[in-house]
Structure formats: C-alpha cells, structure tokens
C-alpha cells in the first residue's frame, strides 16, 4: 500500500522550511499588490502583432521593453526559414548534440556566426545564460581568477560559481580599479577578465580600449566580452561595442545571445583560439543539455546573415534612441546615462510606489516598459527600462514621449 508524502514527511520545527527565507519578499509583493496595482511580473501578451505592437488585456500596446533591437522577430525571411525547418527537420532534437548528433542547421548557424564575426570558431548554446555559464565555468576553475565588473549579468556570476574560480570584482566601468585589482593577484595565476560591451541596466557602454590596455599590463590574462546588447547595433559589421571601439584583436572570446537583435533564443561564443573546439567535449552546459530545435537555428542563421547588411536599420535605431533620450530628458526625467549610449534608455526612480504607479499608468495608456528593481538594480533604485527597436516608427517615438509626459505628470514624478 502506498503512503502519501504528507503521511511520511516529518513536521518542521517552528513553521520554518526552506521557503522561509523568501517571506520578506512575499510580504513586500503582497503589500504592493494590495494597493491595487497590476503585477509588473505577470503581464500576458495575448497577441503579438509586430516587433513593436502587442495586445494586452484587449488593448493595443506599444512594446518598449523587448530587447528586440533590430526587429527581426517578424522578418518574413526569418519566419519562413523557421517554418521550413519545422517541416523538414521536426519540432526538436530531443537531446544534446554530443549524444544525439548535430543537425545541419546547427552547423549552418555556426557558419553564419563565423562569417558574421570573422572568427575561426563558433559554438552555439541553448541560451545566452548558458553560454556565459559554460564558457566561464569551463575556462576558469579552482585556483584560477575571474576578474569582473561589479555590475556584471547574473549569468557571468553564476559561471564563476559553477567553475569555483576566485571572483575579483572591480568598480563598474572603472579602468583604474581593474588595473589595481589585477596588480594584487599572483603574476603566475591564470586569469579571465570578463567585460560587457553594453551594461543592460543603465544602457551605458564600457571603455574597452582603456580596459584592454590595463589588462595587457598584467601577466596571464585572457579577455571575454559579453556583447548580448551590442550585437547588431554597434560597429561597422554589427559585431558589437568591441568592434566599434577597435579592440577586435585584443579580445579572446565574444559571448552573445540570439534573444535580442537576432530575434529568437539561443547563445554562442566565438573565438580565434586554436584550441577552442575542445570546449565541445568539456563544457558541461553544452554537453549535458538539449540542443536548440531546428526551427530556432534556422531562424537564427537567416537573421544573422541579414544583420550583416542592416546599416539602414542601425541608423534608424540610433535615431530612435537619440530622440527618446532627448524627449525624456526635456521632460525632466533622470536617465541612466547623460547622453544616449545604446538602445537602452533607463528612467531612474527612487521610490518603488511611484515607479510602479508610472509603470501602470504607461500600461493603461498603451505602452509596455520593463520594471527593474533590487537586487537587479542597486539598493533604492527602481528603473523603468526602455529598449528601442529599429522598427519603431517616428510616429511611435513621438507617441511614446507623449505617454511618458502624461504618466509622469499624473503620478507627480515630473512637473
Ligand atoms: N548576458 C547579458 C549581458 C544579458 O543581458 C543577458 C540577458 N538579458 C544574457 C547574457 C543572457 O541571455 P539569454 O536571454 O540568451 O539567456
């Protein structure tokens, strides 16, 4: 006779269990929802009509929080490639490439990446998160050092934890602090310096030439740059900030994602290192997880090839970013950067209730932006994070600025 779990589970003392550590967060969220605001983390897009338009609760809503920088999600060639691969290769690979085999589509997307980046190797992961997790944990193990910007993405930190490397943090975008901290490490130790081209919270760009010069003063360092938010938009070929700033020869690894400019899902690392291919045998987040489905790699390969010739889109995205930055600054909002540096424009607020109120007012007016709060942001900082798309029309940008004016005034955030 089988017993239920409740029959056998011993009682926990003091009503505590492993969820108890989340009680303050649960209480904070309940208190916020009790004020009648909509839950910022439970929005459902009932219909998505284009890269910039969705229907939320029956209302047409402009999307301004997608990371869909180049608007490739609805590109007709990209969508057609996905449908064809679905018909010809089926819905999924049902396993890892190491065991189940590589599909022709995986080879094709890696070839497209090698061409896009001009590198000898490219390796595709199931997400950008896994690309950082895999590369960092496999390159830097116990006894090695990972030197990273304090504002690094969670996947970079998690890569360090998985690999068990020593973590050395330097102050966000501070060349001086990077240099100082490298100088304190044993010269003979092997070190991986991890940088990002664009930092996604505030949308600011790293001073890569100065950082590379600082790193080169120290022995045994390799450099990895995460270009998740730079790909597609920066540089003559859209490779990222490292291309725009002219440090291509100084960087050992570029990590990126298909979930932003490419318009689908997946992650990758490209490199010219002669031993790079060994990663396919030793990188656990590559070996022990299912590979991307044929439709996804086909859409990614088509999108990446089109991004090689997307100069006009890049110019329009840049114009959109500059217009929104100026419009919001003129209205009196405090932004993450003094001048527009990327396609991310972050409105900084210091009061959670006010931040949620503006976010909700914007939603009611038909505009969706991201709400970011601690721990993703520094303590006491709440962000309404906007990411522009090359497919936002001039008229939509004008509408967006008008909506911010109305919402900001309604809530008392601007005069
Ligand atoms: N790196 C950075 C800098 C990111 O912002 C993100 C996602 N926001 C990732 C990596 C992870 O990418 P993915 O969504 O493909 O997992």
XYZ file of C-alpha atoms and ligand atoms in Angstrom:
431
model
C 0.000 0.000 0.000
C 1.423 3.393 -0.964
C 1.696 6.204 1.548
C 1.160 9.849 0.667
C 4.012 12.291 1.175
C 2.122 14.017 3.979
C 1.867 10.705 5.852
C 5.603 10.321 5.927
C 7.019 13.850 5.988
C 8.178 14.756 9.497
C 6.882 18.069 10.830
C 9.300 21.006 10.585
C 10.071 22.898 13.768
C 8.799 26.474 14.244
C 6.803 26.504 10.978
C 10.035 27.133 9.155
C 11.015 25.440 5.953
C 13.328 26.114 3.057
C 10.943 28.760 1.707
C 11.096 30.830 4.904
C 13.955 32.961 3.603
C 11.578 34.337 0.950
C 8.990 35.558 3.477
C 10.115 39.234 3.387
C 9.895 39.240 -0.426
C 6.458 37.578 -0.409
C 5.216 40.131 2.147
C 6.618 43.075 0.165
C 4.953 41.852 -3.007
C 1.625 41.233 -1.284
C 1.694 44.723 0.236
C 2.351 46.238 -3.178
C -0.440 44.292 -4.885
C -2.822 45.212 -2.046
C -2.532 48.851 -3.171
C -4.398 47.789 -6.326
C -1.523 47.947 -8.843
C -1.171 45.369 -11.578
C 1.553 42.818 -11.076
C 4.527 44.009 -13.187
C 5.792 40.441 -13.386
C 2.547 38.855 -14.604
C 1.723 40.659 -17.844
C 0.320 38.453 -20.594
C 0.687 39.421 -24.250
C -2.483 37.898 -25.684
C -1.455 38.760 -29.226
C 1.827 39.974 -30.680
C 1.213 41.832 -33.937
C 4.707 43.042 -34.823
C 8.094 43.687 -33.145
C 6.625 46.878 -31.673
C 2.939 46.109 -31.062
C 1.052 43.641 -28.838
C -2.416 43.266 -27.373
C -2.547 43.208 -23.559
C -5.975 42.776 -21.901
C -7.701 43.804 -25.134
C -5.598 46.970 -25.547
C -3.135 47.615 -28.368
C 0.153 48.344 -26.646
C 3.458 49.708 -27.971
C 6.320 47.454 -26.912
C 9.261 49.354 -25.452
C 10.824 46.635 -23.321
C 11.698 43.784 -25.642
C 15.476 43.916 -26.464
C 14.208 43.222 -29.980
C 16.661 45.870 -31.169
C 16.628 45.060 -34.862
C 13.003 43.929 -35.066
C 13.891 40.551 -36.607
C 11.120 38.552 -34.873
C 8.657 39.171 -37.715
C 11.108 39.416 -40.610
C 9.423 37.408 -43.399
C 12.631 35.567 -44.415
C 13.380 34.662 -40.806
C 9.857 33.355 -40.174
C 9.850 31.395 -43.471
C 13.187 29.741 -42.606
C 11.768 28.617 -39.262
C 8.639 27.148 -40.842
C 10.651 25.291 -43.474
C 12.983 23.775 -40.858
C 9.994 22.760 -38.740
C 8.515 20.909 -41.730
C 11.756 19.313 -42.845
C 13.525 18.522 -39.553
C 10.724 18.322 -36.990
C 9.996 20.120 -33.757
C 13.095 19.333 -31.711
C 16.372 17.459 -31.401
C 15.333 15.809 -28.105
C 18.850 15.834 -26.741
C 22.423 17.059 -26.653
C 24.491 17.361 -29.808
C 27.184 15.286 -28.146
C 24.884 12.250 -27.951
C 22.016 12.848 -30.392
C 24.120 14.411 -33.108
C 24.486 17.734 -34.823
C 21.744 18.765 -37.235
C 22.693 20.523 -40.434
C 21.003 23.663 -39.001
C 23.424 23.821 -36.045
C 26.342 23.690 -38.474
C 24.719 26.415 -40.589
C 24.155 28.809 -37.713
C 27.740 28.302 -36.526
C 28.957 29.019 -40.085
C 26.799 32.176 -40.141
C 28.337 33.268 -36.810
C 31.897 32.631 -38.033
C 31.182 34.760 -41.082
C 29.445 37.488 -39.091
C 32.322 37.738 -36.583
C 35.203 36.768 -38.888
C 36.409 34.123 -36.426
C 37.723 30.579 -36.870
C 35.349 29.021 -34.305
C 31.761 29.425 -33.163
C 29.871 27.312 -30.649
C 26.132 27.563 -30.084
C 24.470 27.104 -26.688
C 20.773 26.816 -25.816
C 20.678 30.316 -24.262
C 22.996 33.253 -23.681
C 22.832 32.476 -19.984
C 24.215 29.021 -20.692
C 26.902 30.433 -22.976
C 28.301 32.524 -20.105
C 27.763 29.731 -17.607
C 29.560 27.261 -19.871
C 32.435 29.391 -21.077
C 33.358 30.955 -17.742
C 32.999 27.789 -15.640
C 34.982 25.695 -18.119
C 37.768 28.209 -18.720
C 38.301 29.238 -15.096
C 38.323 26.551 -12.425
C 39.571 26.206 -8.870
C 42.777 28.220 -8.386
C 42.075 30.477 -11.387
C 40.736 34.027 -11.150
C 37.766 35.676 -12.844
C 38.006 39.456 -12.751
C 34.634 41.021 -13.437
C 32.754 44.305 -13.381
C 30.622 44.612 -10.232
C 27.539 45.216 -12.412
C 28.007 42.016 -14.438
C 24.997 39.993 -15.574
C 23.857 37.140 -13.315
C 24.988 34.537 -15.865
C 28.584 35.794 -15.501
C 28.486 35.477 -11.709
C 26.857 32.055 -11.976
C 29.594 30.911 -14.374
C 32.161 31.808 -11.702
C 30.247 29.875 -9.021
C 29.894 26.783 -11.224
C 33.599 26.776 -12.079
C 34.650 27.506 -8.497
C 37.103 30.200 -9.597
C 38.155 33.047 -7.319
C 35.971 36.077 -8.073
C 37.599 39.515 -8.095
C 35.174 42.398 -8.659
C 36.128 45.871 -9.819
C 34.036 49.049 -9.617
C 31.615 49.406 -12.537
C 33.464 50.602 -15.662
C 36.486 51.754 -13.594
C 39.732 51.199 -15.524
C 41.758 52.296 -12.506
C 40.116 49.770 -10.177
C 40.500 46.978 -12.750
C 44.218 47.742 -13.029
C 44.646 47.952 -9.251
C 42.909 44.656 -8.574
C 44.808 42.810 -11.292
C 48.031 44.161 -9.799
C 47.256 42.461 -6.460
C 46.937 38.963 -7.976
C 49.819 36.487 -8.263
C 51.520 37.004 -11.653
C 51.695 33.255 -12.336
C 47.943 32.678 -11.726
C 45.710 32.218 -14.786
C 43.073 34.916 -15.111
C 39.907 35.532 -17.141
C 38.745 39.151 -17.371
C 35.028 39.377 -18.203
C 33.588 42.611 -19.590
C 30.301 43.612 -21.220
C 30.005 45.906 -24.231
C 26.706 47.443 -23.073
C 25.516 47.155 -19.467
C 21.839 46.351 -19.642
C 20.527 48.078 -16.528
C 21.517 51.669 -17.355
C 22.420 51.178 -21.026
C 25.970 52.505 -20.596
C 28.923 51.340 -22.689
C 32.305 50.071 -21.414
C 35.551 51.942 -22.217
C 37.031 48.818 -23.804
C 40.305 50.222 -25.284
C 41.329 51.598 -21.882
C 40.299 48.377 -20.153
C 42.175 46.194 -22.631
C 45.296 48.386 -22.194
C 45.044 47.980 -18.402
C 44.658 44.195 -18.689
C 47.651 43.892 -21.045
C 49.934 45.330 -18.342
C 49.395 42.127 -16.341
C 50.516 38.556 -16.996
C 48.401 35.525 -17.909
C 45.089 37.249 -18.666
C 42.514 36.279 -21.264
C 39.580 38.593 -22.098
C 35.960 37.632 -22.686
C 33.426 40.282 -23.739
C 29.684 39.709 -23.468
C 28.088 41.529 -26.412
C 24.488 40.481 -25.663
C 23.273 44.080 -26.040
C 25.867 45.254 -28.563
C 25.387 42.716 -31.349
C 23.504 44.029 -34.350
C 23.720 47.679 -33.351
C 27.392 48.633 -32.776
C 30.308 48.529 -35.200
C 30.552 48.633 -38.995
C 29.524 44.970 -39.215
C 27.206 45.000 -36.194
C 29.568 42.800 -34.178
C 29.330 44.891 -31.050
C 30.971 47.599 -28.985
C 34.348 45.836 -29.181
C 34.228 46.286 -32.992
C 33.080 49.899 -32.782
C 35.882 50.705 -30.326
C 38.535 48.891 -32.410
C 39.698 46.191 -29.973
C 38.857 43.112 -32.041
C 42.454 41.839 -31.985
C 42.691 42.149 -28.199
C 39.677 40.068 -27.217
C 39.910 36.281 -26.841
C 36.208 35.365 -26.608
C 32.939 37.041 -27.561
C 29.770 35.726 -25.939
C 26.375 36.648 -27.304
C 22.731 35.740 -27.477
C 20.097 35.132 -30.121
C 17.418 36.521 -27.772
C 17.993 40.200 -28.569
C 18.999 41.547 -32.013
C 18.814 38.100 -33.621
C 15.164 37.805 -32.548
C 14.854 34.210 -31.321
C 16.502 32.227 -28.498
C 19.980 30.755 -28.035
C 23.506 31.775 -27.101
C 27.003 31.497 -28.528
C 30.706 32.038 -28.127
C 33.067 32.906 -30.990
C 36.851 32.846 -30.834
C 40.051 32.531 -32.854
C 41.788 30.429 -30.216
C 43.368 27.366 -31.894
C 42.213 25.001 -29.133
C 38.658 26.340 -28.918
C 36.959 23.212 -30.307
C 37.906 21.173 -27.217
C 35.112 23.108 -25.461
C 32.584 20.796 -27.121
C 33.962 17.913 -25.067
C 34.481 19.559 -21.707
C 31.864 22.303 -21.324
C 29.079 20.893 -19.145
C 26.328 23.434 -20.027
C 26.939 22.458 -23.676
C 27.305 18.695 -23.223
C 24.544 17.984 -20.713
C 21.563 19.812 -22.158
C 19.371 19.570 -25.240
C 20.441 21.469 -28.344
C 18.310 24.164 -29.955
C 15.404 22.979 -32.157
C 15.840 23.068 -35.959
C 13.355 25.946 -36.385
C 15.290 28.107 -33.930
C 18.708 27.559 -35.504
C 17.232 28.164 -38.971
C 15.656 31.477 -37.906
C 18.895 32.490 -36.155
C 21.092 31.692 -39.184
C 18.797 33.657 -41.517
C 18.601 36.588 -39.124
C 22.391 36.722 -38.554
C 23.027 36.763 -42.312
C 20.537 39.614 -42.753
C 22.111 41.559 -39.855
C 25.345 41.682 -41.874
C 23.594 44.165 -44.202
C 21.429 46.109 -41.770
C 23.076 49.550 -41.964
C 19.798 51.351 -42.522
C 18.091 49.681 -39.592
C 21.053 50.521 -37.385
C 20.833 54.184 -38.389
C 17.095 54.301 -37.627
C 17.574 52.588 -34.243
C 20.234 55.134 -33.341
C 17.906 57.987 -34.347
C 15.097 56.473 -32.218
C 17.412 56.167 -29.197
C 18.598 59.763 -29.518
C 15.045 61.092 -29.892
C 13.724 59.203 -26.873
C 16.709 60.189 -24.727
C 16.226 63.869 -25.591
C 12.431 63.700 -25.190
C 12.626 62.174 -21.708
C 15.459 64.476 -20.609
C 13.491 67.527 -21.755
C 10.502 66.307 -19.722
C 12.678 66.297 -16.609
C 13.200 62.566 -16.049
C 16.516 61.340 -14.642
C 18.087 58.837 -17.037
C 20.776 56.147 -16.650
C 23.193 57.991 -18.940
C 23.668 61.724 -19.586
C 23.911 61.152 -23.333
C 22.367 58.268 -25.298
C 24.942 55.459 -25.431
C 22.905 52.458 -26.616
C 19.339 51.407 -27.460
C 18.576 51.048 -23.731
C 17.217 54.182 -22.052
C 16.592 53.751 -18.327
C 14.414 56.137 -16.299
C 15.708 56.173 -12.710
C 13.274 56.475 -9.793
C 13.993 56.180 -6.108
C 10.541 55.336 -4.822
C 9.061 51.908 -5.501
C 5.424 53.046 -5.198
C 5.992 55.886 -7.649
C 7.892 53.626 -10.055
C 5.078 51.074 -10.100
C 2.478 53.847 -10.448
C 4.170 55.307 -13.559
C 4.704 51.819 -14.970
C 0.979 51.102 -14.549
C -0.096 54.500 -15.925
C 2.045 53.840 -19.028
C 0.468 50.419 -19.443
C -3.011 51.907 -19.218
C -2.040 54.438 -21.881
C -0.832 51.558 -24.109
C 2.941 51.433 -23.501
C 4.887 48.497 -22.122
C 8.299 49.088 -20.499
C 10.357 46.918 -18.119
C 10.264 47.470 -14.372
C 13.588 46.625 -12.752
C 14.150 46.637 -9.009
C 16.750 45.486 -6.487
C 18.584 43.077 -6.479
C 18.846 43.528 -10.265
C 19.425 47.249 -9.596
C 21.433 48.977 -6.808
C 19.584 49.336 -3.465
C 16.916 52.058 -3.526
C 16.938 52.348 -7.318
C 13.950 51.449 -9.478
C 14.191 51.548 -13.235
C 11.652 51.943 -15.980
C 13.807 50.427 -18.629
C 13.057 51.190 -22.250
C 14.671 49.323 -25.130
C 14.132 50.720 -28.580
C 13.630 48.822 -31.792
C 14.692 49.678 -35.345
C 11.049 49.039 -36.284
C 9.638 51.763 -34.015
C 8.323 54.414 -36.396
C 8.997 58.125 -35.933
C 5.334 58.497 -35.019
C 5.548 55.775 -32.356
C 8.543 57.512 -30.734
C 6.519 60.751 -30.616
C 3.603 58.827 -29.064
C 5.939 57.209 -26.509
C 7.289 60.584 -25.345
C 3.702 61.873 -25.045
C 2.732 58.874 -22.922
C 5.694 59.434 -20.580
C 4.655 63.072 -20.200
C 1.078 62.119 -19.333
C 2.061 59.293 -16.939
C 4.849 61.269 -15.263
C 2.574 64.257 -14.621
C -0.342 62.082 -13.428
C 1.895 60.491 -10.797
C 3.747 63.674 -9.874
C 7.154 62.414 -10.978
C 7.652 65.417 -13.266
C 6.259 68.939 -13.084
N 24.323 38.490 -20.921
C 23.712 39.664 -20.738
C 24.524 40.904 -20.574
C 22.308 39.718 -20.711
O 21.688 40.889 -20.510
C 21.560 38.525 -20.886
C 20.048 38.503 -20.883
N 19.374 39.614 -20.548
C 22.258 37.334 -21.062
C 23.634 37.350 -21.082
C 21.519 36.035 -21.203
O 20.965 35.909 -22.459
P 19.762 34.890 -22.745
O 18.492 35.654 -22.617
O 20.009 34.424 -24.145
O 19.866 33.771 -21.765
